[in-house]
JSON list of C-alpha atoms in Angstrom, two decimals:
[
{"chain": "A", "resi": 1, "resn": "UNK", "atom": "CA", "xyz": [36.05, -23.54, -7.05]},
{"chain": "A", "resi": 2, "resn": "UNK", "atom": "CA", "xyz": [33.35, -25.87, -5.60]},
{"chain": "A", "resi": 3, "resn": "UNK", "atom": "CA", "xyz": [34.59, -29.34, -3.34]},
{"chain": "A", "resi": 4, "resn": "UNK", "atom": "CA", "xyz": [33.19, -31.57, -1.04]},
{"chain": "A", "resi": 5, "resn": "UNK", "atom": "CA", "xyz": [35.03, -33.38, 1.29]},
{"chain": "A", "resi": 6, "resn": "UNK", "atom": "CA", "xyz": [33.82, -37.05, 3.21]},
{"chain": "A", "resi": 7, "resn": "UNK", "atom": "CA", "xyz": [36.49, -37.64, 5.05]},
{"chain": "A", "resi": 8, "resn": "UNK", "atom": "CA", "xyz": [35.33, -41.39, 5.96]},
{"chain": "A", "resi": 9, "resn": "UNK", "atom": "CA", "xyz": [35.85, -43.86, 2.65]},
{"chain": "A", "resi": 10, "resn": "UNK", "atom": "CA", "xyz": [33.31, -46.31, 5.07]},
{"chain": "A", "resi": 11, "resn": "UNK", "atom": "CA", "xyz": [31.16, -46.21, 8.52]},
{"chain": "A", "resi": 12, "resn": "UNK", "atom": "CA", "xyz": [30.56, -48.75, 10.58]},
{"chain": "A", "resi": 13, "resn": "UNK", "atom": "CA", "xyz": [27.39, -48.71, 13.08]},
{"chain": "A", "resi": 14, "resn": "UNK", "atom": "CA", "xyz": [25.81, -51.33, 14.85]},
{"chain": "A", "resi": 15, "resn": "UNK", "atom": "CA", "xyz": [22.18, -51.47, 14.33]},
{"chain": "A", "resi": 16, "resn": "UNK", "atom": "CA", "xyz": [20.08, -49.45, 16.86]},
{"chain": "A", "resi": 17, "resn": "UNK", "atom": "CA", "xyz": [23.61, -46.91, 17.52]},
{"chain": "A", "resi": 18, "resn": "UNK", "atom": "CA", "xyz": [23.37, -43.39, 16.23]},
{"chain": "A", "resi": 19, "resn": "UNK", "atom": "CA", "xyz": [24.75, -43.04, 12.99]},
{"chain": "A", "resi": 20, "resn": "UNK", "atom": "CA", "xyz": [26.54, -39.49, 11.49]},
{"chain": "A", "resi": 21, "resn": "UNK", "atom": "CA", "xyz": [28.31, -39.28, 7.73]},
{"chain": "A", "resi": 22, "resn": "UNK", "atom": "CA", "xyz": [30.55, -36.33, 7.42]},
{"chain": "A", "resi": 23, "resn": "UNK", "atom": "CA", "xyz": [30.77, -33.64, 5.06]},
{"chain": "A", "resi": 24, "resn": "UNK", "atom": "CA", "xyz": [32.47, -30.81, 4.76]},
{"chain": "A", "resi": 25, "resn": "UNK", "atom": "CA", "xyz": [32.44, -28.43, 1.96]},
{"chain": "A", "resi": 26, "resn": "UNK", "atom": "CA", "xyz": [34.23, -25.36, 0.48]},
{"chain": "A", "resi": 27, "resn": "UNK", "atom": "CA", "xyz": [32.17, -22.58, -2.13]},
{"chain": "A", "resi": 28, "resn": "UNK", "atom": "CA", "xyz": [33.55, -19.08, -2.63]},
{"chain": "A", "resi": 29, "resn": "UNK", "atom": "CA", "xyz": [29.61, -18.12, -1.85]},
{"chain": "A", "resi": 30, "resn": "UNK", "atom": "CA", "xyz": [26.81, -19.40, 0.00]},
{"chain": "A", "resi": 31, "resn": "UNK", "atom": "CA", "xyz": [25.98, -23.34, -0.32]},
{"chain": "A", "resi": 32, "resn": "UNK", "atom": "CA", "xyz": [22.80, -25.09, -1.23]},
{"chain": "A", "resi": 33, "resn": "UNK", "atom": "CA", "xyz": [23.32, -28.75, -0.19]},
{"chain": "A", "resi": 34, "resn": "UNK", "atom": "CA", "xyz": [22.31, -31.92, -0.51]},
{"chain": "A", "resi": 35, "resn": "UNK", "atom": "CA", "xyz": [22.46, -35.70, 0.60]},
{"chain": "A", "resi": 36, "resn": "UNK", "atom": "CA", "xyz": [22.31, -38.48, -1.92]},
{"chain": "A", "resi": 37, "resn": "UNK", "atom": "CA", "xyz": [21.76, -42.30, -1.20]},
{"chain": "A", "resi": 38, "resn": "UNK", "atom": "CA", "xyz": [23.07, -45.17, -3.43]},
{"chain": "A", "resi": 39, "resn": "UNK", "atom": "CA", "xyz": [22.13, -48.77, -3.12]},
{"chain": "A", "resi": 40, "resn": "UNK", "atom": "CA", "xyz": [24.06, -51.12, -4.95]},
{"chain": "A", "resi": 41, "resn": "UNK", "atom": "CA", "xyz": [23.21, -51.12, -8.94]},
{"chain": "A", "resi": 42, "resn": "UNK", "atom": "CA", "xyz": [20.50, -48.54, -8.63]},
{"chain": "A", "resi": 43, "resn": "UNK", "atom": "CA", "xyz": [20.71, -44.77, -9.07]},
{"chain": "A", "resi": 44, "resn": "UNK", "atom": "CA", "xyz": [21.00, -42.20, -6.49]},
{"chain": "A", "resi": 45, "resn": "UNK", "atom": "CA", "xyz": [18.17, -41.01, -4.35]},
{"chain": "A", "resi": 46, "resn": "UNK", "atom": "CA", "xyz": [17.76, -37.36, -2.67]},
{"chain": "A", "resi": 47, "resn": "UNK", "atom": "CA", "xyz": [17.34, -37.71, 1.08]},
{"chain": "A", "resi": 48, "resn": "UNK", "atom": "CA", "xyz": [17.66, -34.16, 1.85]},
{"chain": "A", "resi": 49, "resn": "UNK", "atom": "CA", "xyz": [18.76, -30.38, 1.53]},
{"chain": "A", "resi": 50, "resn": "UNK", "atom": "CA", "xyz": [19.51, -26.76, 2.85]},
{"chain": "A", "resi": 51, "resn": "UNK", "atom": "CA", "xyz": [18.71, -24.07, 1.20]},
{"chain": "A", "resi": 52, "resn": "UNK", "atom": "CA", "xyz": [18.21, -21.80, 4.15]},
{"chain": "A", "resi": 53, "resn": "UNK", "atom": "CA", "xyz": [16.58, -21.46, 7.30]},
{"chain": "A", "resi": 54, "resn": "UNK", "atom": "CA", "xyz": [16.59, -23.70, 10.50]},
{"chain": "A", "resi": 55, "resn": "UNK", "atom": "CA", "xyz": [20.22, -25.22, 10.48]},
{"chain": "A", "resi": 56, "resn": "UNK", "atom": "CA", "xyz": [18.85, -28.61, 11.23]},
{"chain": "A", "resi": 57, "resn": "UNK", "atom": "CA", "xyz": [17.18, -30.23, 8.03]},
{"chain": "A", "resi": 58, "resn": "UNK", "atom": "CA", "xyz": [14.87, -33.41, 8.29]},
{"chain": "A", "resi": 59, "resn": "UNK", "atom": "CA", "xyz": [14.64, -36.00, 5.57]},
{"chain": "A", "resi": 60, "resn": "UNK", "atom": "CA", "xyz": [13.56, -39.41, 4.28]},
{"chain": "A", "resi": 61, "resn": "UNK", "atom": "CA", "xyz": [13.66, -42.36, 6.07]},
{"chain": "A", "resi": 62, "resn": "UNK", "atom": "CA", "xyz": [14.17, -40.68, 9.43]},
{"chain": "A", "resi": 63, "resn": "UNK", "atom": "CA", "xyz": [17.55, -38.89, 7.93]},
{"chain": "A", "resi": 64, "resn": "UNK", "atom": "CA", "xyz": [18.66, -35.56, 9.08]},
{"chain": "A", "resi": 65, "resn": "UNK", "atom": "CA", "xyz": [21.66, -33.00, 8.52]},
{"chain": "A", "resi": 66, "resn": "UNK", "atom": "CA", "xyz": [22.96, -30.13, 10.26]},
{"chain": "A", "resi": 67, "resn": "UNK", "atom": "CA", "xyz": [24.45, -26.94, 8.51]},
{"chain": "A", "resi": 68, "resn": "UNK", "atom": "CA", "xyz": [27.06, -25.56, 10.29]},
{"chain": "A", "resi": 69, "resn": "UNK", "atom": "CA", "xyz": [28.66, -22.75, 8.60]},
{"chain": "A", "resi": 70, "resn": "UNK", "atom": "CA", "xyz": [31.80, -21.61, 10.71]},
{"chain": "A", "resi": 71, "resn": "UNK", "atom": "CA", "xyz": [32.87, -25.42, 10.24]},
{"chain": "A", "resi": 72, "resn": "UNK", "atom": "CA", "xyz": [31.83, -25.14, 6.41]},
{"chain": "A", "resi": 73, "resn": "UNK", "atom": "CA", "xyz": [30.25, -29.14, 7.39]},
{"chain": "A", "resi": 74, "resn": "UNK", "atom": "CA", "xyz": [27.16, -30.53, 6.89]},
{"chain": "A", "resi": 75, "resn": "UNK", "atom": "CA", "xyz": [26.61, -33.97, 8.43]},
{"chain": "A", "resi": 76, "resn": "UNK", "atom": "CA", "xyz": [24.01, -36.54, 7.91]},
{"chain": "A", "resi": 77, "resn": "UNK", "atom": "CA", "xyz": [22.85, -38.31, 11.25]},
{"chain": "A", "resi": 78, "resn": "UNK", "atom": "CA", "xyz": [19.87, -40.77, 11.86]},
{"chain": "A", "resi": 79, "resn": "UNK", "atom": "CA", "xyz": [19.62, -41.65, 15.55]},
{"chain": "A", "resi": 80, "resn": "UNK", "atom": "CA", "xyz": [19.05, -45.24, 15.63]},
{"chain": "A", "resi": 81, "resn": "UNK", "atom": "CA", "xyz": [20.48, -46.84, 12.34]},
{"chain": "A", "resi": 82, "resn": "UNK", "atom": "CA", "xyz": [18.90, -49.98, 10.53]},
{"chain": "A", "resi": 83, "resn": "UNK", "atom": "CA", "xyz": [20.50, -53.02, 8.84]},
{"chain": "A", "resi": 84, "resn": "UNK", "atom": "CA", "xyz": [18.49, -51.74, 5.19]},
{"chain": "A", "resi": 85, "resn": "UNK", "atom": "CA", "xyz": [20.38, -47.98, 5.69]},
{"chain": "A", "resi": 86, "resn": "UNK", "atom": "CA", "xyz": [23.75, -49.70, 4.67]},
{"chain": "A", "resi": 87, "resn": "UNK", "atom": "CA", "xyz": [24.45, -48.34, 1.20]},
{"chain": "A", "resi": 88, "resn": "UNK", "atom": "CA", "xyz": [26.89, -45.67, -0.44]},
{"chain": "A", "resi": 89, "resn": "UNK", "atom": "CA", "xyz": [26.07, -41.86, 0.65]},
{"chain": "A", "resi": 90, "resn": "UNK", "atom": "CA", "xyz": [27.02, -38.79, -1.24]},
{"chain": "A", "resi": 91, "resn": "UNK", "atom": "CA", "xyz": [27.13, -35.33, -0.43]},
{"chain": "A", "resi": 92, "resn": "UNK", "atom": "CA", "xyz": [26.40, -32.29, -2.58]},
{"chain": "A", "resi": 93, "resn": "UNK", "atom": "CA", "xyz": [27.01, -28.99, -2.95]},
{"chain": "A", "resi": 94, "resn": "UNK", "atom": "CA", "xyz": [25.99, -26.12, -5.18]},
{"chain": "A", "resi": 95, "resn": "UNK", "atom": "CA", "xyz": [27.30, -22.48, -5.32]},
{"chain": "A", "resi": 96, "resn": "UNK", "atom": "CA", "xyz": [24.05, -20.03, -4.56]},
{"chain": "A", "resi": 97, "resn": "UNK", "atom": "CA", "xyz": [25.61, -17.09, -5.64]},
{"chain": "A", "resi": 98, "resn": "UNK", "atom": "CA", "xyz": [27.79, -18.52, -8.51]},
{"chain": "A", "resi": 99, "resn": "UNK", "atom": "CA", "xyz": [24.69, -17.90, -11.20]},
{"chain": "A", "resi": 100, "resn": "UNK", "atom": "CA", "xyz": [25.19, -21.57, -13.40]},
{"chain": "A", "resi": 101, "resn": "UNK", "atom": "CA", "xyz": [27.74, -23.77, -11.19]},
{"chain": "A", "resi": 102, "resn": "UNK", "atom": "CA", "xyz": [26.59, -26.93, -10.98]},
{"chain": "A", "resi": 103, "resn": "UNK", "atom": "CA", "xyz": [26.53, -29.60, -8.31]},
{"chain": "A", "resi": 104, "resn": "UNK", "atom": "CA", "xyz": [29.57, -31.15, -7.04]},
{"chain": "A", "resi": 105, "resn": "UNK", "atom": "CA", "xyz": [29.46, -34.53, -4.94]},
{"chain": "A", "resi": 106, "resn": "UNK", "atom": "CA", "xyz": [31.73, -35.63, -3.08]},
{"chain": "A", "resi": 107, "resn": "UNK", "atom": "CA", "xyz": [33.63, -39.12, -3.64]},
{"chain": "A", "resi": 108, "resn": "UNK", "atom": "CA", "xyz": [31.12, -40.53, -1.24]},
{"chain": "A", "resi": 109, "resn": "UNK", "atom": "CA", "xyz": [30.84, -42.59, 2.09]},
{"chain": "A", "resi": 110, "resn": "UNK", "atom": "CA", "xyz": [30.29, -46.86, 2.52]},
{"chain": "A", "resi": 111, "resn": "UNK", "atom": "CA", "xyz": [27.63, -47.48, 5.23]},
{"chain": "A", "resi": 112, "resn": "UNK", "atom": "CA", "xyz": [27.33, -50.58, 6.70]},
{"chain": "A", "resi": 113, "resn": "UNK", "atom": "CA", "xyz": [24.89, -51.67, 9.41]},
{"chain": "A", "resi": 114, "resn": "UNK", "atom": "CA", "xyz": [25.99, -54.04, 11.11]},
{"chain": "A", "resi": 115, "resn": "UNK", "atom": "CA", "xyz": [22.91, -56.62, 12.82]},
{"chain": "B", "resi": 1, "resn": "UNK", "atom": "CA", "xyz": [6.70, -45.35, -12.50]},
{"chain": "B", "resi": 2, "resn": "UNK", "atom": "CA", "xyz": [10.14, -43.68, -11.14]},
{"chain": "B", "resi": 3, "resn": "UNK", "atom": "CA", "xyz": [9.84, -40.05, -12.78]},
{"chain": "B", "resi": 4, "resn": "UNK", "atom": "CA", "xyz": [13.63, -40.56, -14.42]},
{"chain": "B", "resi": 5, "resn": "UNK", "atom": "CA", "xyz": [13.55, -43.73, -16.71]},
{"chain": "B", "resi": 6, "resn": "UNK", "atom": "CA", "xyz": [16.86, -45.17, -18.75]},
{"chain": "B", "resi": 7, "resn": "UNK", "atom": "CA", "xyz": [17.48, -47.88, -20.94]},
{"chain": "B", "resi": 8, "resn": "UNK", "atom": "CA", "xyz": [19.04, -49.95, -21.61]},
{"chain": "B", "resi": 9, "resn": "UNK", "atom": "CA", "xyz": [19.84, -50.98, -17.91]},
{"chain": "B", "resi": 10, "resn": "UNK", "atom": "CA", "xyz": [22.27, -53.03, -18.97]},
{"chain": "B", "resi": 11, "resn": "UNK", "atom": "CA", "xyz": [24.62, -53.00, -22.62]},
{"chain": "B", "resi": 12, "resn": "UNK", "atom": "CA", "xyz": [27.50, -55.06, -23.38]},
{"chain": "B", "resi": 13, "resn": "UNK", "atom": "CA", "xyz": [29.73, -53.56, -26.45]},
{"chain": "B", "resi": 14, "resn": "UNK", "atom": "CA", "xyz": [32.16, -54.24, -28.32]},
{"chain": "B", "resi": 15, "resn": "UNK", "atom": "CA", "xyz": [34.73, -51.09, -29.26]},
{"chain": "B", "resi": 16, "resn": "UNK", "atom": "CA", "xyz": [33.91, -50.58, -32.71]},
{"chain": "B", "resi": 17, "resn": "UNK", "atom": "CA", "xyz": [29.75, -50.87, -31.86]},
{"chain": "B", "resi": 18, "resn": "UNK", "atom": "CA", "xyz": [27.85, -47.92, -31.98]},
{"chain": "B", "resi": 19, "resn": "UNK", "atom": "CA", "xyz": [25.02, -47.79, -29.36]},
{"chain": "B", "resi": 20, "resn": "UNK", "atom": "CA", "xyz": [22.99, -45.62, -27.66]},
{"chain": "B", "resi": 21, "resn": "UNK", "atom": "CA", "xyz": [21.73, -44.67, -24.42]},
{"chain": "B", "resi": 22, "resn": "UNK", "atom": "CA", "xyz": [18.50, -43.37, -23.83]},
{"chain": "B", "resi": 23, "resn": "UNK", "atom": "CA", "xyz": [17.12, -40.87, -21.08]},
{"chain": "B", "resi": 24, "resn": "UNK", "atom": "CA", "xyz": [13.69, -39.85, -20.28]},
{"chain": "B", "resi": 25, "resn": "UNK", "atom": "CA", "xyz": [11.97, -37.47, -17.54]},
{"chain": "B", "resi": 26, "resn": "UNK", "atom": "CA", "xyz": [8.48, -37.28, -16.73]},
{"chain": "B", "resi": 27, "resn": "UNK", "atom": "CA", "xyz": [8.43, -34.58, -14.37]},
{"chain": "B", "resi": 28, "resn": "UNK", "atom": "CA", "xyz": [8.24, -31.04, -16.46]},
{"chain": "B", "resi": 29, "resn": "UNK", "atom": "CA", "xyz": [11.84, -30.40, -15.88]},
{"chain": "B", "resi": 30, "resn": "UNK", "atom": "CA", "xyz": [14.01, -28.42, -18.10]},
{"chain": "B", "resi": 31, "resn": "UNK", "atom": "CA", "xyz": [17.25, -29.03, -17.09]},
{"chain": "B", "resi": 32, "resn": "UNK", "atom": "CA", "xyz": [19.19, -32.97, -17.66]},
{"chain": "B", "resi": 33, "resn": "UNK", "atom": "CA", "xyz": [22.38, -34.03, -17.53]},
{"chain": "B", "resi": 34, "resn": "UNK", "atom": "CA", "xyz": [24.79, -37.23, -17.96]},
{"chain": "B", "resi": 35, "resn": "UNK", "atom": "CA", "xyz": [26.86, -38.64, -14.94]},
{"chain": "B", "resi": 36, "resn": "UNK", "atom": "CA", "xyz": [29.83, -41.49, -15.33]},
{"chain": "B", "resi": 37, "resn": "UNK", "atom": "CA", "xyz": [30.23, -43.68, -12.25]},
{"chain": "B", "resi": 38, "resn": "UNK", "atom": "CA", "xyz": [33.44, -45.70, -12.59]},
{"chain": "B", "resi": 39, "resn": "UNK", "atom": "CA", "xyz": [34.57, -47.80, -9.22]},
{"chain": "B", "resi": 40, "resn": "UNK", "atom": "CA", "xyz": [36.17, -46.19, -6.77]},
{"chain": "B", "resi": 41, "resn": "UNK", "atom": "CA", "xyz": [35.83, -42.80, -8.20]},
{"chain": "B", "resi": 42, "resn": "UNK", "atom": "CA", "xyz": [33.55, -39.85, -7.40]},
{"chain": "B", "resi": 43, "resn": "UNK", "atom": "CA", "xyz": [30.60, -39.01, -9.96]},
{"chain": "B", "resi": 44, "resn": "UNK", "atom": "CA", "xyz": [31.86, -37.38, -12.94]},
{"chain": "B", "resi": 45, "resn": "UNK", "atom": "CA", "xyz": [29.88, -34.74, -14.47]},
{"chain": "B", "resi": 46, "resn": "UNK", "atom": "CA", "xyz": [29.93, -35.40, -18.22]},
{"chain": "B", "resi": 47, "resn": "UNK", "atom": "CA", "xyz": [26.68, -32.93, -20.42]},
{"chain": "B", "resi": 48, "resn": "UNK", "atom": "CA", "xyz": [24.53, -30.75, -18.86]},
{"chain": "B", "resi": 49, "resn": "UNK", "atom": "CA", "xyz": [21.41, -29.33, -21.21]},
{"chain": "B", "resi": 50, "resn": "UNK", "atom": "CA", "xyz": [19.22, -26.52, -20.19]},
{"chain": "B", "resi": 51, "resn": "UNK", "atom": "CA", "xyz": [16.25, -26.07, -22.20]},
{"chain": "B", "resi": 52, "resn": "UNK", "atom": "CA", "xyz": [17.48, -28.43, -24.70]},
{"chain": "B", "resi": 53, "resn": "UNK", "atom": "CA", "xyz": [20.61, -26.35, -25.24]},
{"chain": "B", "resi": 54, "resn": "UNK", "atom": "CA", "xyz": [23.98, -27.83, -24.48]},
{"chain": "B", "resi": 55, "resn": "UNK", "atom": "CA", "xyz": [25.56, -25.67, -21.49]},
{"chain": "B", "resi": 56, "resn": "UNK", "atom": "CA", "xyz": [28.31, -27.73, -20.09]},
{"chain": "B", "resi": 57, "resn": "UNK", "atom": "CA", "xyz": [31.01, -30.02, -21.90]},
{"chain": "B", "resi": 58, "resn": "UNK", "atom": "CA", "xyz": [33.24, -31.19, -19.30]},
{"chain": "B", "resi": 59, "resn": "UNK", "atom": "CA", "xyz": [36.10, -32.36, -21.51]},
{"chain": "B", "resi": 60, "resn": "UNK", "atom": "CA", "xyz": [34.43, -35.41, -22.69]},
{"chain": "B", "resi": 61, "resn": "UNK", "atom": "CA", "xyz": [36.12, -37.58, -25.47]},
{"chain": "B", "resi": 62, "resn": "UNK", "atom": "CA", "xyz": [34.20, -36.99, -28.82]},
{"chain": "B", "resi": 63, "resn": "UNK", "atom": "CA", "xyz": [33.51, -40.61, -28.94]},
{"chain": "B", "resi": 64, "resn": "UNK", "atom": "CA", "xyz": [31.07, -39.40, -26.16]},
{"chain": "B", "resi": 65, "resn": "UNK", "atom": "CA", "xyz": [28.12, -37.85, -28.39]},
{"chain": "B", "resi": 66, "resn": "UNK", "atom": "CA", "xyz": [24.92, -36.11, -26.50]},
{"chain": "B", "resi": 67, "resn": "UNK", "atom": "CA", "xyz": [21.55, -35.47, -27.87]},
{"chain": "B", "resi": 68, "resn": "UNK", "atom": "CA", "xyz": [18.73, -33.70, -26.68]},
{"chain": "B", "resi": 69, "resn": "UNK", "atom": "CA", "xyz": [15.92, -33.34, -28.65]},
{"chain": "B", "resi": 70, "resn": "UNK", "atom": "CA", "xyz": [13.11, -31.85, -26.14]},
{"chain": "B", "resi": 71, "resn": "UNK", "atom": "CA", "xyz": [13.24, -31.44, -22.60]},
{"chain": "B", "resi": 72, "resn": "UNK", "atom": "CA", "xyz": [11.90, -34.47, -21.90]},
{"chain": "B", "resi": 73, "resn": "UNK", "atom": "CA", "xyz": [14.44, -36.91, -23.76]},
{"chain": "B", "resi": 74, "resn": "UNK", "atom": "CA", "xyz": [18.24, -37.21, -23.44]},
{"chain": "B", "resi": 75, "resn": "UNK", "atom": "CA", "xyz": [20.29, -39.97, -25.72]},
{"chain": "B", "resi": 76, "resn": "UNK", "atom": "CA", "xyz": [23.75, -40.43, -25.38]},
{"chain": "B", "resi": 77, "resn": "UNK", "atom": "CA", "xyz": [25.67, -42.04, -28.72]},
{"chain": "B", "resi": 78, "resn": "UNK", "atom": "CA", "xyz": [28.77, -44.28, -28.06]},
{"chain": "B", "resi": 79, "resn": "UNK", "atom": "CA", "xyz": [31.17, -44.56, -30.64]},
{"chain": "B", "resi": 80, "resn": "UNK", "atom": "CA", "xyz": [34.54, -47.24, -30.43]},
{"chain": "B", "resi": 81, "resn": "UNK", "atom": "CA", "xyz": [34.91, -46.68, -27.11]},
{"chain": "B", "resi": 82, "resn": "UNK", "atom": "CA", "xyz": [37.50, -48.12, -24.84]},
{"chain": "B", "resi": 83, "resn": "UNK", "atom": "CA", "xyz": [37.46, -50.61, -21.80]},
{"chain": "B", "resi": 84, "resn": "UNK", "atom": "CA", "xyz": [38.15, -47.95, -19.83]},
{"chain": "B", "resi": 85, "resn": "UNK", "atom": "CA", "xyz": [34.89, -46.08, -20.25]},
{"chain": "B", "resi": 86, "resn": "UNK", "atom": "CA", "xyz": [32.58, -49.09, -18.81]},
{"chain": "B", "resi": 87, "resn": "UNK", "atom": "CA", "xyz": [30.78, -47.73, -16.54]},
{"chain": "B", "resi": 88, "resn": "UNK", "atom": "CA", "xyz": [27.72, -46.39, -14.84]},
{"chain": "B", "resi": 89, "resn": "UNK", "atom": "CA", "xyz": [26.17, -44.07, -16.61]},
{"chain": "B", "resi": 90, "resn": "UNK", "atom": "CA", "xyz": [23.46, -41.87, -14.35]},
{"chain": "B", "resi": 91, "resn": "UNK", "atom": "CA", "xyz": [20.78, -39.88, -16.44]},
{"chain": "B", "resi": 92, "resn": "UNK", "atom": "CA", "xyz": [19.52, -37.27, -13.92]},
{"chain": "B", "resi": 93, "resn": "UNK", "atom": "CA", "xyz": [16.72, -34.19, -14.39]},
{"chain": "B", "resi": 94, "resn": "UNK", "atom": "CA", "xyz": [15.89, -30.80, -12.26]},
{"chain": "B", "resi": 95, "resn": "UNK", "atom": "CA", "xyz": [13.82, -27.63, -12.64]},
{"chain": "B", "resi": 96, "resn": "UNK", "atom": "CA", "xyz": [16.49, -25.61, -14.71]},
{"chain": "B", "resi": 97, "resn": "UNK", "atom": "CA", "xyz": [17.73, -22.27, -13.93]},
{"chain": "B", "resi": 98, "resn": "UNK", "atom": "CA", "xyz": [15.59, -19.22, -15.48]},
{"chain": "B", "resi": 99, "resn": "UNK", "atom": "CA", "xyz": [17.29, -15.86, -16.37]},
{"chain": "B", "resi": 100, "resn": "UNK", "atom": "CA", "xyz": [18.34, -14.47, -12.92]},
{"chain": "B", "resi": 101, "resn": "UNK", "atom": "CA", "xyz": [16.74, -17.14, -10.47]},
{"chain": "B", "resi": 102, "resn": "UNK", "atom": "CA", "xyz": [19.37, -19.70, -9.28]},
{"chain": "B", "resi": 103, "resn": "UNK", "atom": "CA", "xyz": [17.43, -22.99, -9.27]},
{"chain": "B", "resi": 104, "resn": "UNK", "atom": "CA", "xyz": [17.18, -24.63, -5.34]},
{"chain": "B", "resi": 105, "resn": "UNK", "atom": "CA", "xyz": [15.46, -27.75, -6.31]},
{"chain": "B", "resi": 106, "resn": "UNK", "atom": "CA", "xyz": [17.89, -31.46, -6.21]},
{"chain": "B", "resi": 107, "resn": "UNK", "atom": "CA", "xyz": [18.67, -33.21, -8.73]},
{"chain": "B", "resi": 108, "resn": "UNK", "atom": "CA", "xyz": [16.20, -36.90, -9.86]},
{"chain": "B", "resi": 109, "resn": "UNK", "atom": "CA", "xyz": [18.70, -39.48, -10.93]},
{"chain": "B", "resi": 110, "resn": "UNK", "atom": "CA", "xyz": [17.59, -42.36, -13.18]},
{"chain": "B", "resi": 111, "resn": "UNK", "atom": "CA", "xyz": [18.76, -46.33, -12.36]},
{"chain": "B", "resi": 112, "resn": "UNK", "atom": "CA", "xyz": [21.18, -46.11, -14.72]},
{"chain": "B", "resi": 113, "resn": "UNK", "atom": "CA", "xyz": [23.02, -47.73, -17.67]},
{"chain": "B", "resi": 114, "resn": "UNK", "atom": "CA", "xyz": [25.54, -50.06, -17.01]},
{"chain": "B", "resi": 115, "resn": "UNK", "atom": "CA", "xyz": [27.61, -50.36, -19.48]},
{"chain": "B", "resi": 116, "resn": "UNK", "atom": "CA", "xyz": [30.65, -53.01, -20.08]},
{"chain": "B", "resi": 117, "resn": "UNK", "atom": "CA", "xyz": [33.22, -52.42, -22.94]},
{"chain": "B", "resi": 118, "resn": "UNK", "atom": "CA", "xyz": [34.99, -55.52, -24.36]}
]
């Protein structure tokens, strides 16, 4: 079966510090995943995916993740943080070679920016 | 105009109401599906449609009812429901998954209905 793991209920960064929101993930095959973001009372935006290629994926808003597949992780980084990139960030994953499973997110991660 | 519209954004109910909640996609996808967001638990997974057919039930309480009557639109009827299922309810849309291609694309989540059961 599918999980994803964020270890970290909440992050805190002072603005202008690197920033990195973990995730690691478990699928009996090969993943496709994803980052989500959440601010409060909206619905959740993509920022990014792997699907294959380059282990480093770039994203919105200056976003990036690497795939690292001996650690089964996939961790979202920005490299100098801003106050408006506190919000709630979810991870994804999805089975490639499970034909039909569907995404699973993980419980998701509090980011706060600190000014 | 975001590409996955719901409404109401907002619904207050009382538990013998019946109401409805309405979904709709303007980006050619063929696949939708219904999310519940409670506080301080991770995104449940609740109908999934593909090509207007019903292809995932995840144990959802009857009084849970999901309709889907092109690709495009995606209602979900509400039925004496309890406290316990207000909510956030997330409306979300991707390419769907043709006969032997796994689909790579994310998923487009709407704003989303919140919904508060007295």
């Amino acid at each position: 079966a599918q999980s994803v793991a964020q270890p970290e209920d909440q992050v805190n960064v002072a603005e202008g510090n690197p920033l990195t929101v973990k995730c690691t993930y478990s699928v009996s095959g090969n993943p496709y995943l994803f980052w989500y973001v959440q601010y409060p009372n909206r619905g959740l935006q993509f920022l990014l995916k792997y699907i294959t290629g380059d282990n480093l994926v770039k994203g919105s808003y200056g976003f990036e993740a690497e795939f690292n597949k001996s650690q089964t992780s996939f961790h979202l980084k920005k490299p100098s943080a801003l106050v408006s990139d506190s919000a709630l960030y979810f991870c994804a994953v999805r089975d490639r070679d499970n034909y039909g499973q569907n995404f699973v997110f993980g419980p998701g991660t509090r980011l706060s920016v600190l000014p | 105009e975001t590409g996955v519209t719901q409404t109401p954004r907002h619904l207050v109910m009382g538990m013998t109401n019946k109401k409805s909640l309405k979904c709709e996609q303007h980006l050619g996808h063929n696949a939708m599906y219904w999310y519940k967001q409670s506080a301080k638990k991770p995104l449940e997974l609740m109908f999934v449609y593909n090509f207007k057919e019903q292809t995932e039930n995840n144990s959802v309480p009857s009084r849970f009812s999901p309709e889907c009557p092109n690709s495009s639109h995606l209602f979900l009827h509400l039925h004496t429901l309890q406290p316990e299922d207000s909510a956030l309810y997330l409306c979300a849309s991707s390419q769907a998954e043709a006969s032997g291609r796994l689909n790579t694309g994310e998923l487009f989540f709407g704003e989303g209905s919140r919904l508060t059961v007295l």
